[in-house]
Amino acid sequence: HPEAKHYTLETITRRAEGGRSVREELPWARILSAQAVPVGEGGQLNWDEAVDIRGSIGSRQTRRIFQKAGLTAYNRKRFFSYGTAYELIWDAPDGEWELILFLEKELEDFKYYGTFVDPGNRQAVESFIRLTHEKYADHVGDLFGDPIKGFFGDETGFLGSIPWSPQLPAAFRELHNYDLRDHLHALLYPDCPDGARIRYDYFQTVHLLLRSNYHQQLHDWCGEHGLAYVAEAPSVRMTTQRYSHITGGDSAHEKLGRPLHWVLERYAGEMRYNPKMVSSLARQLGRERNLIECFHSVGWSMTLQDAKWMIDRLAALGTNLFNFHAFFYTLDGLSKHDAPPSQFLQNPYWPYFRQLADYTGRLSYMMSQGAADIRIAVLDPVTSFWTHMGNPLHGFKYAGEDEEQKRRLERLHGDWKALSVHLLETRRDFDHLDPELLQEADINEGVVTIGHARYEAILLPPVTNLEAGAWKALKTFAAQGGIVIGMGLLPY
């Protein structure tokens, strides 16, 4: 089933001078878009005069092989060509041109698997459930609910510097009524017409595709079997985890002695690593528990004291379910080097581990009782990061071609992190809030109510855009006497 494999979006850009023939070897991949754009005065690209150059791309054999393996008694010499690849051969008209190509390439080498599944392919995910979850149901289904509480999924998302799935163009057209393949250049160049809107539409489609075809299917299966679906996953936005029965993240990978400011800054930049974002979403979705996977790759020198220090910090940020990494059943051979430590029998402190376990159990119980008194929400500026081509699945790392856009992204991202860290360091507790959830909130008498959360003040970090429903909700909240604080840059 090659259609179920993961594909990445490959980009090729280069300048070409008029009057010369361009020859460019390309990967053996599906050509999604290929265009040449005239470069005007001052280096501006004249998008209205772009030329489609897909017809100048063909295949050729890149290797020549001589063999002595003839078919007759009189000649043993054979010549073969080998190694199929694509090549662009294009005679550039007068002037200077920017060549922009997008290709859909099969993932060939990922971690331990060689390849990976496309989590945006609904049928592939259905097969995964049938071959995995339903096998557990066949063998230990009588234990579902007690003692087996649920399924934990780890790190599934779209790979590559720009998220991609072959399912994306069709989903995009259905949502937005235009062809993504005709506008892929907007993902690299900020100055193309209506570029910010296209980038927003693109990432919102990625978000909805991953959430509906992967997370929602697993959520529904677990729900039907009386189980919880728990996801620790890269998120396109906070609400990618909307269908988690228990919201999840991955944090706490350092030893005692690191300054608190360093730790808070390290984890403030994206949902997956930020315990405060995970616990915020749990409250807003009305979930009783939120989970953090902790301790992997701290190393064999990690002690019970290190673990307690990290657990205390996670609890202070709202965590009330701790997924310890890990308890290895063997350290045979090379396995001892896989993201240590093992906190099991192999470790000298194992006889004392019960003290840490009991402490964590009491802490988890305490943190799951009552309701947190958090009255401030910081609106998540995720859509501003999208429109500046920050890849949310990789810490909003810049994925475009423009240095000025990159600097703006880094400034927006840095301002958001600084605001979050400052609030924590000055003990003004707050929740992160996805604009998607703000649109659905109950706003009454200057109070925003979402699930178990109630806010009397909303802080708006520097942003360049905001979804219309969230903007309307902010205005309604302010009109009722709610506190809205804009931090210097409002959506324009």
Coordinates of C-alpha atoms in Angstrom, one line a residue:
H1 CA 0.0 0.0 0.0
P2 CA 2.4 2.8 -1.2
E3 CA -0.5 5.2 -0.9
A4 CA -0.3 4.8 2.9
K5 CA 3.3 5.8 3.1
H6 CA 4.5 9.2 4.5
Y7 CA 5.6 11.7 1.9
T8 CA 7.5 15.0 2.5
L9 CA 7.4 18.3 0.6
E10 CA 10.7 18.9 -1.2
T11 CA 11.4 22.5 -2.4
I12 CA 14.0 23.6 -4.9
T13 CA 14.7 27.3 -5.7
R14 CA 17.4 28.9 -7.8
R15 CA 18.1 31.9 -9.9
A16 CA 18.5 31.7 -13.7
E17 CA 19.9 34.2 -16.1
G18 CA 18.1 34.9 -19.4
G19 CA 19.6 33.5 -22.6
R20 CA 21.0 30.5 -20.9
S21 CA 19.9 26.9 -20.7
V22 CA 19.1 25.7 -17.2
R23 CA 19.8 22.0 -16.4
E24 CA 18.8 20.8 -12.9
E25 CA 18.7 17.2 -11.7
L26 CA 15.7 16.6 -9.5
P27 CA 14.7 13.9 -7.0
W28 CA 12.6 11.0 -8.3
A29 CA 9.4 12.4 -6.8
R30 CA 5.9 13.6 -7.9
I31 CA 6.1 17.1 -9.4
L32 CA 3.4 19.2 -7.7
S33 CA 4.4 22.6 -9.1
A34 CA 7.2 24.1 -11.2
Q35 CA 7.3 27.7 -12.2
A36 CA 9.7 30.4 -13.3
V37 CA 9.0 33.9 -12.0
P38 CA 10.6 37.0 -13.6
V39 CA 12.7 39.1 -11.2
G40 CA 12.0 42.8 -11.4
E41 CA 13.8 45.9 -10.3
G42 CA 15.0 45.7 -6.7
G43 CA 14.7 42.0 -6.7
Q44 CA 10.9 41.9 -6.6
L45 CA 9.3 38.8 -8.1
N46 CA 6.6 39.5 -10.7
W47 CA 4.1 36.9 -9.7
D48 CA 1.6 37.9 -12.4
E49 CA 4.1 36.9 -15.1
A50 CA 5.0 33.5 -13.7
V51 CA 5.6 30.7 -16.3
D52 CA 4.7 27.1 -15.8
I53 CA 7.8 25.0 -16.6
R54 CA 6.6 21.5 -15.8
G55 CA 6.7 20.6 -19.5
S56 CA 10.5 21.1 -19.4
I57 CA 10.9 18.3 -16.8
G58 CA 11.6 14.7 -18.0
S59 CA 13.3 11.6 -16.8
R60 CA 16.7 10.3 -17.7
Q61 CA 19.2 7.6 -16.6
T62 CA 22.0 9.0 -14.4
R63 CA 24.4 6.0 -14.4
R64 CA 26.2 4.1 -17.2
I65 CA 27.1 0.5 -16.7
F66 CA 29.4 -1.7 -18.8
Q67 CA 28.9 -5.5 -18.4
K68 CA 30.4 -8.6 -19.8
A69 CA 27.3 -10.6 -20.0
G70 CA 26.5 -10.9 -23.7
L71 CA 23.7 -13.0 -25.3
T72 CA 25.7 -14.6 -28.1
A73 CA 28.9 -16.6 -28.6
Y74 CA 30.4 -13.7 -30.5
N75 CA 29.9 -10.8 -28.2
R76 CA 29.9 -10.6 -24.4
K77 CA 29.8 -6.8 -24.1
R78 CA 26.7 -5.0 -22.8
F79 CA 25.9 -1.4 -22.0
F80 CA 23.0 -0.4 -19.6
S81 CA 21.8 2.9 -18.3
Y82 CA 20.6 3.0 -14.8
G83 CA 19.4 5.2 -11.9
T84 CA 16.3 7.0 -13.1
A85 CA 16.0 10.6 -12.1
Y86 CA 14.1 13.7 -13.2
E87 CA 15.8 16.6 -14.9
L88 CA 14.7 20.1 -15.7
I89 CA 16.1 21.5 -19.0
W90 CA 14.7 25.0 -19.7
D91 CA 15.9 27.8 -22.0
A92 CA 15.5 31.0 -19.9
P93 CA 14.1 34.0 -21.8
D94 CA 15.7 37.4 -21.4
G95 CA 16.0 38.8 -17.9
E96 CA 16.5 37.2 -14.5
W97 CA 14.3 34.4 -13.3
E98 CA 13.5 32.7 -10.0
L99 CA 12.8 28.9 -10.5
I100 CA 10.5 27.4 -7.8
L101 CA 9.7 23.7 -7.7
F102 CA 7.7 21.6 -5.3
L103 CA 7.9 17.9 -5.2
E104 CA 6.2 15.2 -3.2
K105 CA 8.8 12.7 -2.2
E106 CA 8.4 9.3 -0.4
L107 CA 10.0 9.3 3.0
E108 CA 12.9 6.8 2.8
D109 CA 14.6 6.8 6.2
F110 CA 12.9 7.7 9.4
K111 CA 14.2 6.6 12.8
Y112 CA 13.9 2.9 13.3
Y113 CA 11.4 2.1 10.6
G114 CA 12.9 3.1 7.3
T115 CA 9.6 4.6 6.3
F116 CA 6.5 5.8 8.2
V117 CA 2.8 5.9 7.8
D118 CA 0.8 9.0 6.6
P119 CA -1.3 10.0 9.6
G120 CA -3.4 12.1 7.2
N121 CA -4.5 9.0 5.3
R122 CA -7.8 7.9 6.9
Q123 CA -7.7 4.4 5.5
A124 CA -4.1 3.9 6.7
V125 CA -5.1 4.9 10.3
E126 CA -8.1 2.6 10.1
S127 CA -5.7 -0.2 9.2
F128 CA -3.4 0.7 12.1
I129 CA -6.3 0.5 14.5
R130 CA -7.4 -2.9 13.1
L131 CA -3.9 -4.4 13.2
T132 CA -3.0 -2.9 16.7
H133 CA -5.8 -1.8 18.9
E134 CA -8.2 -4.5 17.9
K135 CA -5.5 -7.2 18.4
Y136 CA -5.2 -6.0 22.0
A137 CA -9.0 -6.2 22.3
D138 CA -8.9 -9.8 21.0
H139 CA -6.3 -10.9 23.6
V140 CA -6.8 -8.7 26.7
G141 CA -10.2 -7.0 26.0
D142 CA -11.6 -8.5 29.2
L143 CA -9.1 -6.3 31.1
F144 CA -10.2 -3.0 29.4
G145 CA -11.3 -0.5 32.0
D146 CA -9.7 -2.3 34.9
P147 CA -6.7 -2.6 35.1
I148 CA -6.1 -1.3 31.5
K149 CA -7.2 2.3 31.5
G150 CA -6.3 3.4 27.9
F151 CA -3.9 3.8 25.0
F152 CA -0.9 6.2 24.9
G153 CA 0.2 7.5 21.5
D154 CA 3.6 9.1 21.1
E155 CA 4.9 11.8 18.7
T156 CA 2.8 11.2 15.6
G157 CA 2.6 14.1 13.2
F158 CA 3.7 15.2 9.7
L159 CA 7.4 15.1 9.1
G160 CA 9.6 17.4 7.1
S161 CA 10.5 21.1 7.3
I162 CA 7.1 21.9 5.8
P163 CA 4.3 19.5 6.9
W164 CA 2.9 17.5 4.0
S165 CA 0.5 14.7 3.1
P166 CA -0.7 13.5 -0.3
Q167 CA -4.2 14.0 1.2
L168 CA -3.6 17.7 1.7
P169 CA -4.5 19.2 -1.7
A170 CA -8.0 17.6 -1.8
A171 CA -8.7 18.5 1.8
F172 CA -7.5 22.1 1.1
R173 CA -9.8 22.5 -1.9
E174 CA -12.8 21.1 0.1
L175 CA -12.2 23.6 2.9
H176 CA -11.1 26.7 0.9
N177 CA -12.4 26.2 -2.6
Y178 CA -9.1 26.8 -4.5
D179 CA -6.1 24.6 -5.5
L180 CA -3.2 24.6 -3.1
R181 CA -0.8 23.4 -5.8
D182 CA -1.3 26.6 -7.7
H183 CA -0.2 28.6 -4.6
L184 CA 2.6 26.5 -3.0
H185 CA 5.0 29.4 -3.6
A186 CA 3.2 31.3 -0.9
L187 CA 4.8 28.9 1.6
L188 CA 8.3 30.2 0.8
Y189 CA 7.8 33.8 -0.4
P190 CA 6.0 36.3 1.9
D191 CA 5.5 38.9 -0.9
C192 CA 3.3 36.8 -3.2
P193 CA -0.3 38.0 -3.5
D194 CA -2.5 37.1 -0.5
G195 CA 0.3 35.1 0.9
A196 CA -0.7 35.4 4.6
R197 CA -4.2 34.1 3.9
I198 CA -2.8 31.2 1.9
R199 CA -0.4 30.3 4.7
Y200 CA -3.1 30.5 7.3
D201 CA -5.4 28.3 5.1
Y202 CA -2.6 25.8 4.6
F203 CA -1.7 25.3 8.3
Q204 CA -5.4 25.2 9.3
T205 CA -5.9 22.4 6.8
V206 CA -2.9 20.5 8.2
H207 CA -4.4 20.9 11.7
L208 CA -7.8 19.7 10.7
L209 CA -6.5 16.8 8.6
L210 CA -4.2 15.5 11.4
R211 CA -6.9 15.9 14.0
S212 CA -9.8 14.3 12.2
N213 CA -8.0 11.5 10.3
Y214 CA -5.6 10.4 13.1
H215 CA -6.5 11.7 16.6
Q216 CA -10.3 11.6 16.3
Q217 CA -10.3 8.0 14.9
L218 CA -8.2 6.8 17.9
H219 CA -10.3 8.8 20.3
D220 CA -13.6 7.3 19.0
W221 CA -12.2 3.7 19.1
C222 CA -11.0 4.1 22.6
G223 CA -14.3 5.7 23.7
E224 CA -16.3 2.8 22.3
H225 CA -14.2 0.4 24.3
G226 CA -14.4 2.2 27.6
L227 CA -10.7 3.4 27.4
A228 CA -9.0 6.7 27.5
Y229 CA -7.0 8.0 24.5
V230 CA -3.9 9.8 25.6
A231 CA -1.7 11.6 23.1
E232 CA 1.8 13.1 23.5
A233 CA 2.1 14.6 20.1
P234 CA 3.4 17.5 18.1
S235 CA 0.5 19.9 17.7
V236 CA -0.3 22.2 14.9
R237 CA -2.2 24.3 17.4
M238 CA -3.4 23.5 21.0
T239 CA -6.7 22.1 19.8
T240 CA -5.0 19.4 17.7
Q241 CA -5.4 17.5 21.0
R242 CA -9.1 18.3 21.2
Y243 CA -9.9 14.6 21.0
S244 CA -7.5 13.5 23.7
H245 CA -9.4 12.1 26.7
I246 CA -6.3 13.0 28.6
T247 CA -4.2 15.8 27.1
G248 CA -0.5 15.0 27.0
G249 CA 3.0 16.5 26.6
D250 CA 6.7 15.7 27.0
S251 CA 8.8 17.7 29.4
A252 CA 11.3 17.4 32.3
H253 CA 14.7 16.3 30.8
E254 CA 17.2 18.1 33.0
K255 CA 19.0 17.5 36.3
L256 CA 18.7 19.4 39.6
G257 CA 20.7 22.6 39.6
R258 CA 19.5 24.1 36.3
P259 CA 18.2 27.7 36.9
L260 CA 14.4 27.9 36.9
H261 CA 14.5 30.7 34.3
W262 CA 16.5 28.4 31.9
V263 CA 14.0 25.6 32.4
L264 CA 10.9 27.8 31.8
E265 CA 12.4 29.3 28.7
R266 CA 13.4 26.0 27.3
Y267 CA 9.9 24.6 27.4
A268 CA 7.8 27.8 26.7
G269 CA 8.0 27.7 23.0
E270 CA 5.5 24.9 21.9
M271 CA 2.6 22.9 23.1
R272 CA 4.3 19.5 23.2
Y273 CA 7.1 20.6 25.7
N274 CA 5.1 23.1 27.7
P275 CA 3.3 21.6 30.7
K276 CA 1.4 24.8 31.3
M277 CA -0.2 24.6 27.8
V278 CA -1.1 20.9 28.4
S279 CA -2.8 21.6 31.7
S280 CA -4.5 24.7 30.3
L281 CA -6.1 22.7 27.5
A282 CA -7.2 20.0 30.0
R283 CA -9.1 22.6 32.0
Q284 CA -10.7 24.2 29.0
L285 CA -11.8 20.8 27.6
G286 CA -13.2 19.8 31.0
R287 CA -10.7 17.0 31.4
E288 CA -9.8 15.8 35.0
R289 CA -6.3 14.7 34.1
N290 CA -3.4 15.8 32.0
L291 CA -0.2 13.9 31.4
I292 CA 3.5 14.6 31.0
E293 CA 6.0 12.1 29.8
C294 CA 9.1 12.9 31.8
F295 CA 12.7 11.9 32.4
H296 CA 13.7 10.4 29.1
S297 CA 17.4 11.0 28.0
V298 CA 18.4 12.6 31.3
G299 CA 21.1 10.0 31.4
W300 CA 22.3 7.3 33.8
S301 CA 23.4 9.9 36.4
M302 CA 19.7 10.9 37.1
T303 CA 18.9 10.4 40.8
L304 CA 15.6 10.2 42.8
Q305 CA 16.3 13.7 43.9
D306 CA 16.5 14.9 40.3
A307 CA 13.2 13.2 39.6
K308 CA 11.5 14.8 42.6
W309 CA 12.7 18.2 41.6
M310 CA 11.2 17.8 38.1
I311 CA 8.0 16.3 39.4
D312 CA 7.5 19.3 41.8
R313 CA 8.0 21.8 39.0
L314 CA 5.5 19.9 36.7
A315 CA 2.9 19.8 39.5
A316 CA 3.3 23.6 40.0
L317 CA 2.4 24.0 36.3
G318 CA -0.7 21.9 36.7
T319 CA 0.4 18.4 35.8
N320 CA -1.5 15.7 37.7
L321 CA -0.6 12.5 35.8
F322 CA 3.1 11.5 35.4
N323 CA 4.3 9.1 32.8
F324 CA 7.8 8.1 34.0
H325 CA 10.3 7.1 31.3
A326 CA 11.2 4.3 31.6
F327 CA 11.3 0.9 33.1
F328 CA 13.4 -1.3 30.8
Y329 CA 12.9 -5.1 31.0
T330 CA 16.4 -5.6 29.8
L331 CA 19.7 -3.7 29.3
D332 CA 21.2 -6.4 27.2
G333 CA 23.7 -5.3 24.6
L334 CA 23.1 -1.9 23.1
S335 CA 19.6 -1.4 24.6
K336 CA 21.1 0.3 27.7
H337 CA 21.9 3.3 25.5
D338 CA 18.3 4.0 24.4
A339 CA 17.2 7.2 26.1
P340 CA 18.3 6.3 29.6
P341 CA 17.8 6.0 32.5
S342 CA 15.9 2.9 33.4
Q343 CA 14.3 3.4 36.8
F344 CA 13.8 -0.3 37.2
L345 CA 15.7 -3.2 38.8
Q346 CA 18.9 -2.2 37.0
N347 CA 19.3 1.0 39.0
P348 CA 20.9 1.1 42.5
Y349 CA 18.1 3.3 43.9
W350 CA 15.4 0.8 42.9
P351 CA 14.9 -0.5 46.5
Y352 CA 14.0 3.1 47.5
F353 CA 11.8 3.9 44.5
R354 CA 8.6 3.3 46.4
Q355 CA 9.2 6.5 48.4
L356 CA 9.2 8.5 45.2
A357 CA 6.2 6.6 43.8
D358 CA 4.1 7.2 46.9
Y359 CA 5.1 10.9 47.0
T360 CA 4.1 11.3 43.3
G361 CA 0.8 9.4 44.0
R362 CA -0.2 11.8 46.8
L363 CA 0.8 14.8 44.7
S364 CA -1.2 13.6 41.8
Y365 CA -4.2 13.1 44.0
M366 CA -3.9 16.6 45.5
M367 CA -3.5 18.2 42.0
S368 CA -6.7 16.5 40.8
Q369 CA -8.9 17.8 43.6
G370 CA -10.8 21.1 43.5
A371 CA -10.3 23.7 40.8
A372 CA -7.4 25.9 40.0
D373 CA -8.0 29.6 40.7
I374 CA -6.6 30.9 37.4
R375 CA -8.2 34.1 36.2
I376 CA -5.8 35.2 33.4
A377 CA -5.6 33.7 29.9
V378 CA -2.8 34.4 27.4
L379 CA -4.2 34.1 23.9
D380 CA -2.1 31.7 21.8
P381 CA -0.5 33.7 18.8
V382 CA -0.2 30.5 16.8
T383 CA -1.8 31.8 13.6
S384 CA 0.6 34.7 13.5
F385 CA 3.5 32.1 13.6
W386 CA 1.8 30.2 10.8
T387 CA 1.6 33.2 8.5
H388 CA 5.3 33.8 9.1
M389 CA 6.0 30.2 8.1
G390 CA 6.9 28.8 11.5
N391 CA 6.5 25.1 11.5
P392 CA 4.4 24.2 14.6
L393 CA 5.4 20.6 14.5
H394 CA 9.1 21.6 14.9
G395 CA 9.0 24.3 17.5
F396 CA 7.9 27.0 15.0
K397 CA 11.3 26.7 13.2
Y398 CA 11.3 28.9 10.1
A399 CA 10.6 27.1 6.9
G400 CA 10.6 29.9 4.3
E401 CA 13.1 31.7 2.1
D402 CA 13.0 35.3 3.4
E403 CA 15.4 36.6 6.1
E404 CA 13.1 39.5 7.0
Q405 CA 10.2 37.2 7.5
K406 CA 12.4 34.9 9.6
R407 CA 13.4 37.8 11.9
R408 CA 9.8 38.8 12.4
L409 CA 8.8 35.2 13.3
E410 CA 11.6 35.0 15.8
R411 CA 10.6 38.3 17.3
L412 CA 6.9 37.3 17.6
H413 CA 7.9 33.9 19.1
G414 CA 10.4 35.4 21.5
D415 CA 7.9 38.0 22.7
W416 CA 5.3 35.3 23.4
K417 CA 7.8 33.2 25.3
A418 CA 9.1 36.2 27.3
L419 CA 5.5 37.1 28.4
S420 CA 4.7 33.5 29.5
V421 CA 8.0 33.2 31.5
H422 CA 7.5 36.6 33.1
L423 CA 4.0 35.8 34.3
L424 CA 5.3 32.6 35.9
E425 CA 8.3 34.2 37.5
T426 CA 6.1 36.9 39.0
R427 CA 3.6 34.3 40.2
R428 CA 0.7 35.6 38.2
D429 CA -0.8 32.2 37.3
F430 CA -2.4 32.0 33.8
D431 CA -3.6 29.6 31.2
H432 CA -2.8 29.5 27.5
L433 CA -5.9 29.8 25.3
D434 CA -6.3 28.8 21.7
P435 CA -8.3 31.3 19.7
E436 CA -10.4 28.4 18.4
L437 CA -11.7 27.8 21.9
L438 CA -12.2 31.5 22.6
Q439 CA -14.7 31.6 19.7
E440 CA -16.8 28.9 21.5
A441 CA -16.6 30.4 25.0
D442 CA -19.5 31.5 27.1
I443 CA -19.0 35.3 27.8
N444 CA -21.2 36.7 30.5
E445 CA -20.8 39.7 32.7
G446 CA -17.2 40.2 31.9
V447 CA -16.2 36.5 32.6
V448 CA -15.1 34.0 29.9
T449 CA -16.1 30.4 30.8
I450 CA -14.6 27.5 28.8
G451 CA -15.0 24.0 30.3
H452 CA -13.6 24.2 33.9
A453 CA -11.8 27.5 33.2
R454 CA -13.0 31.0 34.1
Y455 CA -11.1 34.1 33.0
E456 CA -11.5 37.7 34.0
A457 CA -8.5 39.0 32.0
I458 CA -7.1 38.1 28.6
L459 CA -3.6 39.0 27.5
L460 CA -3.0 39.4 23.8
P461 CA 0.7 38.9 22.9
P462 CA 2.1 40.8 19.9
V463 CA 0.2 39.3 16.9
T464 CA -0.2 40.1 13.2
N465 CA -3.6 38.4 12.8
L466 CA -6.4 36.8 14.7
E467 CA -9.3 34.6 13.5
A468 CA -12.5 36.7 13.1
G469 CA -14.5 34.7 15.7
A470 CA -11.9 35.2 18.4
W471 CA -11.6 38.9 17.6
K472 CA -15.4 39.2 17.9
A473 CA -15.3 37.4 21.3
L474 CA -12.6 39.7 22.6
K475 CA -14.7 42.7 21.7
T476 CA -17.7 41.2 23.4
F477 CA -15.7 40.4 26.5
A478 CA -14.2 44.0 26.6
A479 CA -17.7 45.6 26.1
Q480 CA -18.9 43.7 29.2
G481 CA -16.1 45.0 31.3
G482 CA -13.7 42.2 30.9
I483 CA -10.0 43.1 30.9
V484 CA -8.2 42.8 27.6
I485 CA -4.5 43.8 27.5
G486 CA -2.9 44.1 24.1
M487 CA 0.9 43.9 24.2
G488 CA 2.0 46.4 21.6
L489 CA 1.0 44.9 18.3
L490 CA -2.6 44.3 17.4
P491 CA -3.8 42.2 14.4
Y492 CA -3.6 44.2 11.2

